[in-house]
mmCIF file of C-alpha atoms and ligand atoms in Angstrom:
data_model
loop_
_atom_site.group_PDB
_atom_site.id
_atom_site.type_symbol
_atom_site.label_atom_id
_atom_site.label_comp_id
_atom_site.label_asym_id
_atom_site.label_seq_id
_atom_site.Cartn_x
_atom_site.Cartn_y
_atom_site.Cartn_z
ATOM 1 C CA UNK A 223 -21.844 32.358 6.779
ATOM 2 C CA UNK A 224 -22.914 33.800 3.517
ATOM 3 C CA UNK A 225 -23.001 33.059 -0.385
ATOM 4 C CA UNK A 226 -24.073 36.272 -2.082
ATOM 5 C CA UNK A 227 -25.288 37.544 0.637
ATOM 6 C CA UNK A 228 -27.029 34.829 2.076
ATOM 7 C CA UNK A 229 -26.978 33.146 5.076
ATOM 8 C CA UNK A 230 -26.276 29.599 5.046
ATOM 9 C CA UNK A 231 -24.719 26.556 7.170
ATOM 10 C CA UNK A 232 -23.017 23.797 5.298
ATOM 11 C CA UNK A 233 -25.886 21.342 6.237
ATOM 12 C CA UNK A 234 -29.590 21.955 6.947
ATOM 13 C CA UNK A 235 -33.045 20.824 7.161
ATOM 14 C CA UNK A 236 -35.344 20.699 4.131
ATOM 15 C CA UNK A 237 -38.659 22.946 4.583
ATOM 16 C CA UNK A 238 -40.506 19.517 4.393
ATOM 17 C CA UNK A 239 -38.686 18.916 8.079
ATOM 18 C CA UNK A 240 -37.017 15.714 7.358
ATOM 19 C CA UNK A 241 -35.067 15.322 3.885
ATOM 20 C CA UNK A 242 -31.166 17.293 4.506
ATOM 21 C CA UNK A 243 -29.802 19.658 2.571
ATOM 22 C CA UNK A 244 -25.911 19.991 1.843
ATOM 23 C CA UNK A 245 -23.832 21.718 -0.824
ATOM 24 C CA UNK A 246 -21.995 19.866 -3.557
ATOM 25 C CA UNK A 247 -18.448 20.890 -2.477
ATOM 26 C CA UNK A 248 -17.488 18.554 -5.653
ATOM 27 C CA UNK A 249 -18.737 21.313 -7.781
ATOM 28 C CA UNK A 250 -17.426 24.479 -5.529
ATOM 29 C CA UNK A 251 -16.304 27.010 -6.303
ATOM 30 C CA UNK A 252 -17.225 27.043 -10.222
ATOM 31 C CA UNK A 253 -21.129 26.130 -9.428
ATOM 32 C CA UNK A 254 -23.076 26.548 -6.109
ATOM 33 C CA UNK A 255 -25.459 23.425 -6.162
ATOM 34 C CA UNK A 256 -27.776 22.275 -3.430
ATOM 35 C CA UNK A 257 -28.146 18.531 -2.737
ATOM 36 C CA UNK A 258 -31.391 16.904 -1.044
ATOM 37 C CA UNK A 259 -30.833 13.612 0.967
ATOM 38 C CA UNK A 260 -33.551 11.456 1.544
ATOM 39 C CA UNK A 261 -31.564 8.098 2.727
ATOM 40 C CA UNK A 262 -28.822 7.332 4.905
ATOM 41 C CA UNK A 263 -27.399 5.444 1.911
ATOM 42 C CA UNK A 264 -27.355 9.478 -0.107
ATOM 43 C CA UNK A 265 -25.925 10.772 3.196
ATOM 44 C CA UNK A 266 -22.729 7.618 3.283
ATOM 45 C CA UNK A 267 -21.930 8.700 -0.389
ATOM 46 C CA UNK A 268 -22.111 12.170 0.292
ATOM 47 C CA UNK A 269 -19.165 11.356 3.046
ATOM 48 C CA UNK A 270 -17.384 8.818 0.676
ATOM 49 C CA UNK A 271 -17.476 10.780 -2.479
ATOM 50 C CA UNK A 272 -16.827 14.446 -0.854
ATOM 51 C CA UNK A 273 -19.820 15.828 -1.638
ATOM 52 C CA UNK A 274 -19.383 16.926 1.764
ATOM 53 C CA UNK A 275 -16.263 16.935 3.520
ATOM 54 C CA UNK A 276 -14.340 18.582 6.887
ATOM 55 C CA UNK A 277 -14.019 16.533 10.001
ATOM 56 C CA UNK A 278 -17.044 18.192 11.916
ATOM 57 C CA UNK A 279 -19.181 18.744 8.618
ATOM 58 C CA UNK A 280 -18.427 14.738 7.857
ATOM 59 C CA UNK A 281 -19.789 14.271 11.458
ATOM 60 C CA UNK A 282 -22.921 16.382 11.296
ATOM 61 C CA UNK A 283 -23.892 14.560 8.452
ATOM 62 C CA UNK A 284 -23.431 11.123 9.641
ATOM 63 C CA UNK A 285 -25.794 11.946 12.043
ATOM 64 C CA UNK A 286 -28.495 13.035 10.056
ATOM 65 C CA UNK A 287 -28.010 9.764 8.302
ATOM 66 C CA UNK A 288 -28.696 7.891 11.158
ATOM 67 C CA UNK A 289 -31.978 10.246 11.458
ATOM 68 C CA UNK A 290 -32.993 9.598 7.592
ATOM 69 C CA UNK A 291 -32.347 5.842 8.235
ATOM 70 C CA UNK A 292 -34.621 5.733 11.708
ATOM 71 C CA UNK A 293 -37.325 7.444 9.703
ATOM 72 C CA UNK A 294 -38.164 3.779 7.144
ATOM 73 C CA UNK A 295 -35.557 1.096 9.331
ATOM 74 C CA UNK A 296 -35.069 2.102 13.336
ATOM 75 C CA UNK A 297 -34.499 -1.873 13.403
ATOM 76 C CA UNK A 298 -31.474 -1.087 11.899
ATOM 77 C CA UNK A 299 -29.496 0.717 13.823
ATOM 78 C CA UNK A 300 -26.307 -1.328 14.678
ATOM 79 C CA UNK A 301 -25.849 -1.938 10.842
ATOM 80 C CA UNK A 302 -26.550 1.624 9.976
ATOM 81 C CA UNK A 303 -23.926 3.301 12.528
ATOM 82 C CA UNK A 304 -21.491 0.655 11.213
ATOM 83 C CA UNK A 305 -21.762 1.641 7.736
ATOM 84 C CA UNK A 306 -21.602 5.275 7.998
ATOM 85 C CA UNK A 307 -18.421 4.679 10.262
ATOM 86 C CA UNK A 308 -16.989 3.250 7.605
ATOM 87 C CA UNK A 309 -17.270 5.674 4.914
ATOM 88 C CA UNK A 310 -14.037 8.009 6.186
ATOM 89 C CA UNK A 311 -11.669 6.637 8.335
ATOM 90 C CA UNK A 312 -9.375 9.339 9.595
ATOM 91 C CA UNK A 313 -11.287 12.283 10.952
ATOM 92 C CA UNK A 314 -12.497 11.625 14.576
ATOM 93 C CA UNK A 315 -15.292 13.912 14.395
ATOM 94 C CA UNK A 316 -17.797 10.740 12.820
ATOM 95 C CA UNK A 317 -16.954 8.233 15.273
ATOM 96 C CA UNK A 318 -17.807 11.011 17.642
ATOM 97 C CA UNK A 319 -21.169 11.496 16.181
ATOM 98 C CA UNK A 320 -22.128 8.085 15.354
ATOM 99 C CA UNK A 321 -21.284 7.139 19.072
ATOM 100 C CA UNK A 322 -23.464 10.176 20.301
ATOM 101 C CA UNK A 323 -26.331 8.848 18.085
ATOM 102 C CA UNK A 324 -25.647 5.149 19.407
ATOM 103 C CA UNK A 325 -26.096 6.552 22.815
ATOM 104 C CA UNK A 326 -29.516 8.295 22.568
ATOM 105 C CA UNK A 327 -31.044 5.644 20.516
ATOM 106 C CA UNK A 328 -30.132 2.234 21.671
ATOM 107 C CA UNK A 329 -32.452 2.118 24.480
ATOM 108 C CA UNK A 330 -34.919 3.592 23.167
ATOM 109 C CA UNK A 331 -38.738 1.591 21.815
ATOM 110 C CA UNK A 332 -38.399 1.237 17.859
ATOM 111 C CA UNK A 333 -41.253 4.058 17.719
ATOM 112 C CA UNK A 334 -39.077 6.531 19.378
ATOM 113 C CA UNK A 335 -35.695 6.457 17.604
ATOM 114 C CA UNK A 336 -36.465 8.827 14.674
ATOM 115 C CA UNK A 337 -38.216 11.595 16.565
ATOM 116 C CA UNK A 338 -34.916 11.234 18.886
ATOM 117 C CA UNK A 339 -32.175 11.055 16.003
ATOM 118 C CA UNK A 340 -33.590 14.304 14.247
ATOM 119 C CA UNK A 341 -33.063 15.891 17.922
ATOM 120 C CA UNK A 342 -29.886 14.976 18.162
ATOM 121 C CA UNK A 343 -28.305 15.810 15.191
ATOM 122 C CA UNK A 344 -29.833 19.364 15.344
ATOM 123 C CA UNK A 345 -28.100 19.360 18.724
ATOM 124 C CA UNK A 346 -24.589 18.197 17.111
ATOM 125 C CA UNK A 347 -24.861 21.103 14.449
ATOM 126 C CA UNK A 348 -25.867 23.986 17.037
ATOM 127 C CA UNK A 349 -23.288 22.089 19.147
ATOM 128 C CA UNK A 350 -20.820 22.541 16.377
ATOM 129 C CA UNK A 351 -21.841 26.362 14.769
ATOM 130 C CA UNK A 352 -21.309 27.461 18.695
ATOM 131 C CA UNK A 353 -18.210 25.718 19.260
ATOM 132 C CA UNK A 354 -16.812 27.047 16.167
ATOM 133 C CA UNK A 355 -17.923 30.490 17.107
ATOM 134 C CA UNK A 356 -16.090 30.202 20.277
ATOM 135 C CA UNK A 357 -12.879 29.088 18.557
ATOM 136 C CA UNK A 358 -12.970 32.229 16.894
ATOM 137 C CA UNK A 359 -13.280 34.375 19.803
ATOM 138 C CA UNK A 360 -10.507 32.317 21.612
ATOM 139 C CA UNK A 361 -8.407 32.737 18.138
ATOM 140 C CA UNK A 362 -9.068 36.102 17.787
ATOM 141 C CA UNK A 363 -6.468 37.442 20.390
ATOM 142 C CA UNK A 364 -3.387 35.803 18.671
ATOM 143 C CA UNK A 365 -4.068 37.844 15.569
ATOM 144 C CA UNK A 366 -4.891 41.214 17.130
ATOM 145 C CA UNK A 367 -1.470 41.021 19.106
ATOM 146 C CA UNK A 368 -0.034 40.534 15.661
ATOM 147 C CA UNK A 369 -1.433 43.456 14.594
ATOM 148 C CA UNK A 370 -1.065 45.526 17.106
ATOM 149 C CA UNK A 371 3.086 45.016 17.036
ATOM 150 C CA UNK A 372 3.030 45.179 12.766
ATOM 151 C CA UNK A 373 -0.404 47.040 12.018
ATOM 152 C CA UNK A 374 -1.226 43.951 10.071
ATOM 153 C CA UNK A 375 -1.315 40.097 10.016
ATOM 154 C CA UNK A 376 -0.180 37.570 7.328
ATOM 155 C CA UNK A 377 -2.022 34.329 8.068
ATOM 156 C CA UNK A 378 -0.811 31.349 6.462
ATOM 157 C CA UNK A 379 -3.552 28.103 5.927
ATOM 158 C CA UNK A 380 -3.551 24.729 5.030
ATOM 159 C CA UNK A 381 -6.514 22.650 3.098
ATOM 160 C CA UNK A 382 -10.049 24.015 4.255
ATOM 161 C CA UNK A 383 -10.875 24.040 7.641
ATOM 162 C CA UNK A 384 -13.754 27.199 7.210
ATOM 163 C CA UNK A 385 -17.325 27.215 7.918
ATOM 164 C CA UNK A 386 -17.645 24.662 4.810
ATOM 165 C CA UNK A 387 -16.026 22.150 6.738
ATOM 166 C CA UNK A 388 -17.807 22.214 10.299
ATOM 167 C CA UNK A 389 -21.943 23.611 10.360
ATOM 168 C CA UNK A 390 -20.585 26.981 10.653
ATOM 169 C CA UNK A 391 -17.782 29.371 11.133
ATOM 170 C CA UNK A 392 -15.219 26.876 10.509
ATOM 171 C CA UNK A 393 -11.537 26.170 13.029
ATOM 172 C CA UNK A 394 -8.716 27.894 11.561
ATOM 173 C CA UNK A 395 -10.772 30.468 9.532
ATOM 174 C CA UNK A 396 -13.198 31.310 12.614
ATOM 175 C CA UNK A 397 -10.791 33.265 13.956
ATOM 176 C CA UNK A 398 -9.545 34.869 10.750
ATOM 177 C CA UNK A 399 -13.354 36.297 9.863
ATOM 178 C CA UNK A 400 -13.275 37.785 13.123
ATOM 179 C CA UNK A 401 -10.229 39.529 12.690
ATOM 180 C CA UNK A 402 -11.647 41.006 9.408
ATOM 181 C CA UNK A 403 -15.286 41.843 11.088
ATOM 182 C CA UNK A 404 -13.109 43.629 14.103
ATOM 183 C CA UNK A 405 -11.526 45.915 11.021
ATOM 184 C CA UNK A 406 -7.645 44.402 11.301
ATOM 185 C CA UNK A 407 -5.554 44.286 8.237
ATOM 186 C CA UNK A 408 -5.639 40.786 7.550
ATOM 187 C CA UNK A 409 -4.028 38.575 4.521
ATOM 188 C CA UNK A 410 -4.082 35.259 4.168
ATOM 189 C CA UNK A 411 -1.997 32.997 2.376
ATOM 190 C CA UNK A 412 -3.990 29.966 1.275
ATOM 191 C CA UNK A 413 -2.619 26.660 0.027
ATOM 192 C CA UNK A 414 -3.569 25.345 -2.938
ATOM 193 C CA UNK A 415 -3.852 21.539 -1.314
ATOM 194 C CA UNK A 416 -3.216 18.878 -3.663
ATOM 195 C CA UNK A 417 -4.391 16.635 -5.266
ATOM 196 C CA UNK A 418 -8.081 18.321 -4.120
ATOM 197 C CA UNK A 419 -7.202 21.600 -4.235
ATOM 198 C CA UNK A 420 -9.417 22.309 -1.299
ATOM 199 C CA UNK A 421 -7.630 25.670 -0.450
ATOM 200 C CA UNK A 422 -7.891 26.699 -4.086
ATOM 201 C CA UNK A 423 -11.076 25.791 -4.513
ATOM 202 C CA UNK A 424 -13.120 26.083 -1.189
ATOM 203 C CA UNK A 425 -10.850 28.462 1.239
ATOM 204 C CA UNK A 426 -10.422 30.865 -1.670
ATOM 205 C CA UNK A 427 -14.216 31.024 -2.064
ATOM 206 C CA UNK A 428 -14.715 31.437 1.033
ATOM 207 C CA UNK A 429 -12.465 33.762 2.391
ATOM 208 C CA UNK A 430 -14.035 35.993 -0.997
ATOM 209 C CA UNK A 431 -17.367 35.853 0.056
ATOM 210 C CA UNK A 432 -16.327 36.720 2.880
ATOM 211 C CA UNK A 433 -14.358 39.899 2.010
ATOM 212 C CA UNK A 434 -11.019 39.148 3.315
ATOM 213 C CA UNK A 435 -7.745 39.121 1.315
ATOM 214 C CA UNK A 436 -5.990 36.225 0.370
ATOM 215 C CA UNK A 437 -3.663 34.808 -2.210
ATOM 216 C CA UNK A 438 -3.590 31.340 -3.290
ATOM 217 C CA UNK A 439 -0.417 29.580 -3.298
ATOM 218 C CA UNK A 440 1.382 26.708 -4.792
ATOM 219 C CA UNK A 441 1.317 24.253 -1.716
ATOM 220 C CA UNK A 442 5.643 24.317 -2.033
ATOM 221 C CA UNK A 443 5.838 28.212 -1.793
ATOM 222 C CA UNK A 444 4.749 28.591 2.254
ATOM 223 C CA UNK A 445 8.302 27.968 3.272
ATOM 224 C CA UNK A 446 9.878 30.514 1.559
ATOM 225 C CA UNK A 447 7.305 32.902 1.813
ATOM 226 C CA UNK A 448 8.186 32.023 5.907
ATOM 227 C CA UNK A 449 11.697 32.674 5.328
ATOM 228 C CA UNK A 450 11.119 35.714 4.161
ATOM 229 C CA UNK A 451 9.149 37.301 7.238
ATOM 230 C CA UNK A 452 5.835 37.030 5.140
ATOM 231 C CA UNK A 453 4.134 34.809 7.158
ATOM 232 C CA UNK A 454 3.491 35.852 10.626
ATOM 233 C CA UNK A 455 1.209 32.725 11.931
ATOM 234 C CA UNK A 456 0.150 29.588 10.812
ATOM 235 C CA UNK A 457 -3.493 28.251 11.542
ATOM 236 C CA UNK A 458 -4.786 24.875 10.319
ATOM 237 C CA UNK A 459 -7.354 22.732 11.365
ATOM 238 C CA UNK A 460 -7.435 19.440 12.490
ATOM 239 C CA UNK A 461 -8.883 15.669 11.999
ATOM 240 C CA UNK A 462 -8.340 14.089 15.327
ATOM 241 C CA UNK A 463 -5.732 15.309 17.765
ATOM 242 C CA UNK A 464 -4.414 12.806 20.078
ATOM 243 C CA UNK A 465 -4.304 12.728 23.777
ATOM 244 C CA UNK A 466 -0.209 13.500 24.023
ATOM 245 C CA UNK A 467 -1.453 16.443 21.344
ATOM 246 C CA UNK A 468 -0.293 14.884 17.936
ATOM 247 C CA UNK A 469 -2.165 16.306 15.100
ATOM 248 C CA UNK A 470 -3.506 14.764 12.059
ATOM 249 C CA UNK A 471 -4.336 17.484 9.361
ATOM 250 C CA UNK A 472 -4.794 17.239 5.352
ATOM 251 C CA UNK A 473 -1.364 15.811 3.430
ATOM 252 C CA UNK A 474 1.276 18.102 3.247
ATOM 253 C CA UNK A 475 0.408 19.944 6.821
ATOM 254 C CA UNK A 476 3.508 18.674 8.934
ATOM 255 C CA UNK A 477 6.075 20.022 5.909
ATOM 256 C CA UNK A 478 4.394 23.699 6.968
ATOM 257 C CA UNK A 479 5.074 22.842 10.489
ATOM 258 C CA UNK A 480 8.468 21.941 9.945
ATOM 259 C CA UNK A 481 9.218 25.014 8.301
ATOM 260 C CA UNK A 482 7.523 27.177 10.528
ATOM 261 C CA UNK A 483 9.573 25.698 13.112
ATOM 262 C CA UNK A 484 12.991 26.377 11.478
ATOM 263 C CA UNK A 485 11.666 30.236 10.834
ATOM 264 C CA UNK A 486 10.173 30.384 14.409
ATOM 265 C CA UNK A 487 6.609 30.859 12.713
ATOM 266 C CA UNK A 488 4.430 30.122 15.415
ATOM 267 C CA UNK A 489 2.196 27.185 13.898
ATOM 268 C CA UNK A 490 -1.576 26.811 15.753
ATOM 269 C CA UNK A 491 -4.434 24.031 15.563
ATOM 270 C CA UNK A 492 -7.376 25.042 15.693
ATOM 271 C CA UNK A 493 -10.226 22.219 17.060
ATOM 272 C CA UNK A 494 -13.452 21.276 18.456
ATOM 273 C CA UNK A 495 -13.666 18.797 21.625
ATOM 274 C CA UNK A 496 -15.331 16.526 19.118
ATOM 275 C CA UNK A 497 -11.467 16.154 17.288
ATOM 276 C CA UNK A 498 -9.685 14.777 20.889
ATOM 277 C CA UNK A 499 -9.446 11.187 20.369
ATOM 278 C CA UNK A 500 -8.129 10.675 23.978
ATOM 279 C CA UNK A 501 -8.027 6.757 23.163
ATOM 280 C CA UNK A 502 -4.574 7.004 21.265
ATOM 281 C CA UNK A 503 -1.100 8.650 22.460
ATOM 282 C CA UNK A 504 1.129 8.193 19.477
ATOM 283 C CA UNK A 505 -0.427 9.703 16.395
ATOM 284 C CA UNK A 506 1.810 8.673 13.535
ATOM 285 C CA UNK A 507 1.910 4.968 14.716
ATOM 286 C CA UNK A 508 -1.907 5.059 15.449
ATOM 287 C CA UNK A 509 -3.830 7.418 13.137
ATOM 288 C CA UNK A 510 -5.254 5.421 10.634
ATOM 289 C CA UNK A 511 -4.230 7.716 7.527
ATOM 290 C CA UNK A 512 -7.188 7.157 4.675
ATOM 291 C CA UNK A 513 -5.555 5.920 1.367
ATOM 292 C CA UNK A 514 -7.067 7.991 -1.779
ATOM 293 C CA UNK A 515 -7.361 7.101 -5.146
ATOM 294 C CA UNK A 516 -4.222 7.512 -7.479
ATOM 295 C CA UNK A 517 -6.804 9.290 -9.782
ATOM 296 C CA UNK A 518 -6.965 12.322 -7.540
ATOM 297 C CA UNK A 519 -3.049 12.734 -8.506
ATOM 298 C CA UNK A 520 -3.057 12.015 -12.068
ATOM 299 C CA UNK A 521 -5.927 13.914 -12.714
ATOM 300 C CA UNK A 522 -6.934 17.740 -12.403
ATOM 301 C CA UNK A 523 -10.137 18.995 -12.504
ATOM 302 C CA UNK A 524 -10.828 22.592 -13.089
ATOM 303 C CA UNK A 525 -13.178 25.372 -15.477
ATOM 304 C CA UNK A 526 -12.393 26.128 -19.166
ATOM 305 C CA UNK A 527 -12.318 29.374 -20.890
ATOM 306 C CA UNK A 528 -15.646 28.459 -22.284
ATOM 307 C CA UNK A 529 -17.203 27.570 -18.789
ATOM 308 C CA UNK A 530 -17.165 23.642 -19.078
ATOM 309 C CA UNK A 531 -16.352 21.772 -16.369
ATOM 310 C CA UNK A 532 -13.494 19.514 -17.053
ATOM 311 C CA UNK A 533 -11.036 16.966 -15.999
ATOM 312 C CA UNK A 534 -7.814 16.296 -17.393
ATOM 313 C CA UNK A 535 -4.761 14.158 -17.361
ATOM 314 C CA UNK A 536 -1.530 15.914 -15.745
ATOM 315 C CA UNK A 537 1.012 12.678 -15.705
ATOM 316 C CA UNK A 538 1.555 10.890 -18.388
ATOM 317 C CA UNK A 539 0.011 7.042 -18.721
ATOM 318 C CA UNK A 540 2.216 4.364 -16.855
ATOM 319 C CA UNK A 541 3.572 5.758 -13.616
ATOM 320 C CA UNK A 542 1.935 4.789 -10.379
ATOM 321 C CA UNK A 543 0.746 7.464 -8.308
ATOM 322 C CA UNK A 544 0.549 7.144 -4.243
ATOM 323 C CA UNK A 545 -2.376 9.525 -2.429
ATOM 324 C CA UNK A 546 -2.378 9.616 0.927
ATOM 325 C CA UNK A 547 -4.885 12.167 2.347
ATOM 326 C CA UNK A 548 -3.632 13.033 5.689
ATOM 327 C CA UNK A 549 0.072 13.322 7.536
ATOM 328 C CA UNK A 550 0.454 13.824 11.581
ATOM 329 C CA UNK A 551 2.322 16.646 13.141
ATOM 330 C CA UNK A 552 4.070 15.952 16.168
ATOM 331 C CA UNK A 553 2.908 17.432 19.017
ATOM 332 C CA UNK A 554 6.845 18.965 19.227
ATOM 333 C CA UNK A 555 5.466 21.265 16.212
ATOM 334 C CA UNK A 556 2.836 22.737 17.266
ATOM 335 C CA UNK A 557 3.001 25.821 19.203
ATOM 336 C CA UNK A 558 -0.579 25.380 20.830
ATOM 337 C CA UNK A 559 -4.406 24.527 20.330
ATOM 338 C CA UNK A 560 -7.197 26.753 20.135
ATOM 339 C CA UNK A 561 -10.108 25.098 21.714
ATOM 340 C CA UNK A 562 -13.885 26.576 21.738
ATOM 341 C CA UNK A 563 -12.238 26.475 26.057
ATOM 342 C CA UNK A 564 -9.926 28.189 25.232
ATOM 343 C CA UNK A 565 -5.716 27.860 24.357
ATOM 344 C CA UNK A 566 -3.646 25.410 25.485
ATOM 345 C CA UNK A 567 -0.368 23.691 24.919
ATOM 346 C CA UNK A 568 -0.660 20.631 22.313
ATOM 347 C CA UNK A 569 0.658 18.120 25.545
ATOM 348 C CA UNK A 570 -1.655 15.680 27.173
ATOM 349 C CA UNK A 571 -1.525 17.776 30.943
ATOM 350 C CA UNK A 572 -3.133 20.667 29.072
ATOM 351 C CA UNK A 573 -5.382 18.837 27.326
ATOM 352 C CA UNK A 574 -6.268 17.054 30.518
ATOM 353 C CA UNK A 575 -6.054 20.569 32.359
ATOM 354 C CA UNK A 576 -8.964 21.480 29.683
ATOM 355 C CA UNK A 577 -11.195 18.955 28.948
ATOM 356 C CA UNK A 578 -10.997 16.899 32.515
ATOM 357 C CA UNK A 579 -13.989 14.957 31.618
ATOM 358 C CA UNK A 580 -12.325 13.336 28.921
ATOM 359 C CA UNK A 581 -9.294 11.568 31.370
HETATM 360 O O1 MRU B 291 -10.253 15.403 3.112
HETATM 361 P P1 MRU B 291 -10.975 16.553 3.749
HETATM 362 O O2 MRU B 291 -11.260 17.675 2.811
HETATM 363 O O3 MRU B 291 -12.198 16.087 4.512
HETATM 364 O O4 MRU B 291 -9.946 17.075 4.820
HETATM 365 C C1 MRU B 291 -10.274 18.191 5.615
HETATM 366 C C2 MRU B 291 -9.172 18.680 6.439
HETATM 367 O O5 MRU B 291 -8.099 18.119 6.502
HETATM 368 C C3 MRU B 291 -9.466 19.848 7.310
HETATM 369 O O6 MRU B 291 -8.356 20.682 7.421
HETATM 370 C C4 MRU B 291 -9.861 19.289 8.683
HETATM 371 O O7 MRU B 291 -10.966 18.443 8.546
HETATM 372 C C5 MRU B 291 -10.164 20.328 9.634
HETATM 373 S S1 MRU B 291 -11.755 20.994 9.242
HETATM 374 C C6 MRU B 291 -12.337 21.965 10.411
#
């Protein structure tokens, strides 16, 4: 996708064909800043600290920092897959990777692994900018019956799930840039997504560059703006969708479901086969859901009048503050999937029916 004008996927390789190059989606959307890793250690704190962030974009990554890490220690495999597994814990999409890597490499001579790690990864990012792509042709359909019945489509979004957070594309907004490129009247309404604002802040920007209209709302306003006919789909994206079809998402995304299901809002997940965790059935008692720090809800960090970048206090000294990052929807919720297969039911027959190999 582009930034002014450019073309650009949310991690790439350096000219000098080995360091990685991300964006600082810390500093996003006031300042568009390139980072350079060089060490598996860079790429685990890029993860950690949100440098980078998105389940497939977290994956991606991970698996270039397996590649930096063959390049000086291919001895240290085991130890290196284990730490970078470690760095997020609810987003499927890194165990994913980190497996794939652990698959090419282990039997491989010492001498081998790095040439092999760089090949892979390249694969799991073209893997991922294709699968995206074909999530937004298998999206695109829901929106253009929308707007063939109204003459135009109010899509409403939670947290980022856009071309920043996979290589390219993105889940839930692939779809929507479609729409836009095909010339339908599209709006979206895009939560802001406390405590890190990523709809404010990254889905905003994006959708801008991009050209397509959107409003940023408070993340309490989507249920009245439901009840009032102004929303006429819901699309989010996912962290790891279970095999019985429960969905983990960003905080705050099962409160949209439920009231998209009492306005009969149909309410859509939009995921790569590298989100399926078939391994659990019951996502709320399973998921692990990653615990952030309180900081992230007593603090707000935005751009002054005078162009500073600044955080500041918004709750006063002395209360505890509670941050988890990501809720589960019930399967019961959600009115389907959108798969780079195709759509399907959020119920473990149709997600058997469409990914077989994966029983
Ligand atoms: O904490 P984040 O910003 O990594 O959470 C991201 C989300 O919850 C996205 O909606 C999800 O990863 C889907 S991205 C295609």
């Amino acid at each position: 996708m582009k930034i002014n004008g450019i073309a650009y996927r949310s991690v790439w390789l350096d000219e000098d064909q080995w360091s990685v190059r991300i964006f600082d989606q810390t500093r996003l959307p006031w300042l568009v800043e390139q980072i350079r890793l060089t060490t598996w250690q860079e790429a685990a704190h890029a993860i950690r600290s949100m440098q980078v962030r998105g389940a497939p974009l977290i994956g991606a990554v991970a698996a270039y920092g397996v590649a930096l890490a063959m390049r000086t220690a291919p001895e240290a495999l085991d130890a290196v897959l284990e730490a970078l597994n470690e760095t997020r814990p609810t987003a499927i999409n890194l165990r994913w990777a980190l497996d794939r890597q652990r698959a090419r490499l282990h039997n491989l001579p010492i001498e081998a692994r790095a040439a092999a790690a760089y090949a892979e990864a390249a694969h799991i990012a073209d893997d991922d900018a294709e699968t995206c792509r074909r999530i937004g042709e298998n999206g695109l359909p829901l929106l253009q019956e929308i707007a063939a019945k109204k003459g135009r489509v109010n899509v409403l979004t939670h947290c980022n799930a856009g071309w920043l957070a996979t290589v390219d594309w993105g889940t839930a907004l692939a779809p929507i840039y479609m729409a836009h490129d095909a010339g339908l009247d599209i709006h979206v309404w895009v939560d802001e997504t406390r405590p890190r604002n990523q709809g404010a802040a990254l889905t905003a920007f994006e959708l801008g560059a991009h050209g397509v209209k959107h409003t940023v709302i408070a993340d309490n306003a989507g249920g009245h703006y439901m009840q009032h006919g102004e929303v006429d789909i819901v699309i989010v994206g996912t962290d790891r969708v279970t095999r019985t079809g429960d969905v983990a998402n960003k905080i705050g995304t099962y409160l949209k479901a439920l009231a998209a299901h009492d306005n009969g809002v149909p309410f859509w997940v939009a995921l790569p086969h590298s989100t399926l965790d078939m391994r659990v059935r019951d996502g709320v008692a399973e998921i692990p859901i990653e615990e952030r720090s309180g900081a992230e809800v007593t603090e707000m960090t935005g751009r002054t009048a005078d162009g500073r970048i600044e955080t500041v206090r918004v709750v006063a000294g002395g209360s505890a503050a509670a941050n988890p990052a990501f809720d589960v929807t019930p399967a019961r919720l959600v009115t389907g999937l959108i798969t780079e297969r195709g759509r399907c039911a959020a119920n473990e027959g149709a997600l058997l029916a469409m990914y077989p190999e994966k029983a």
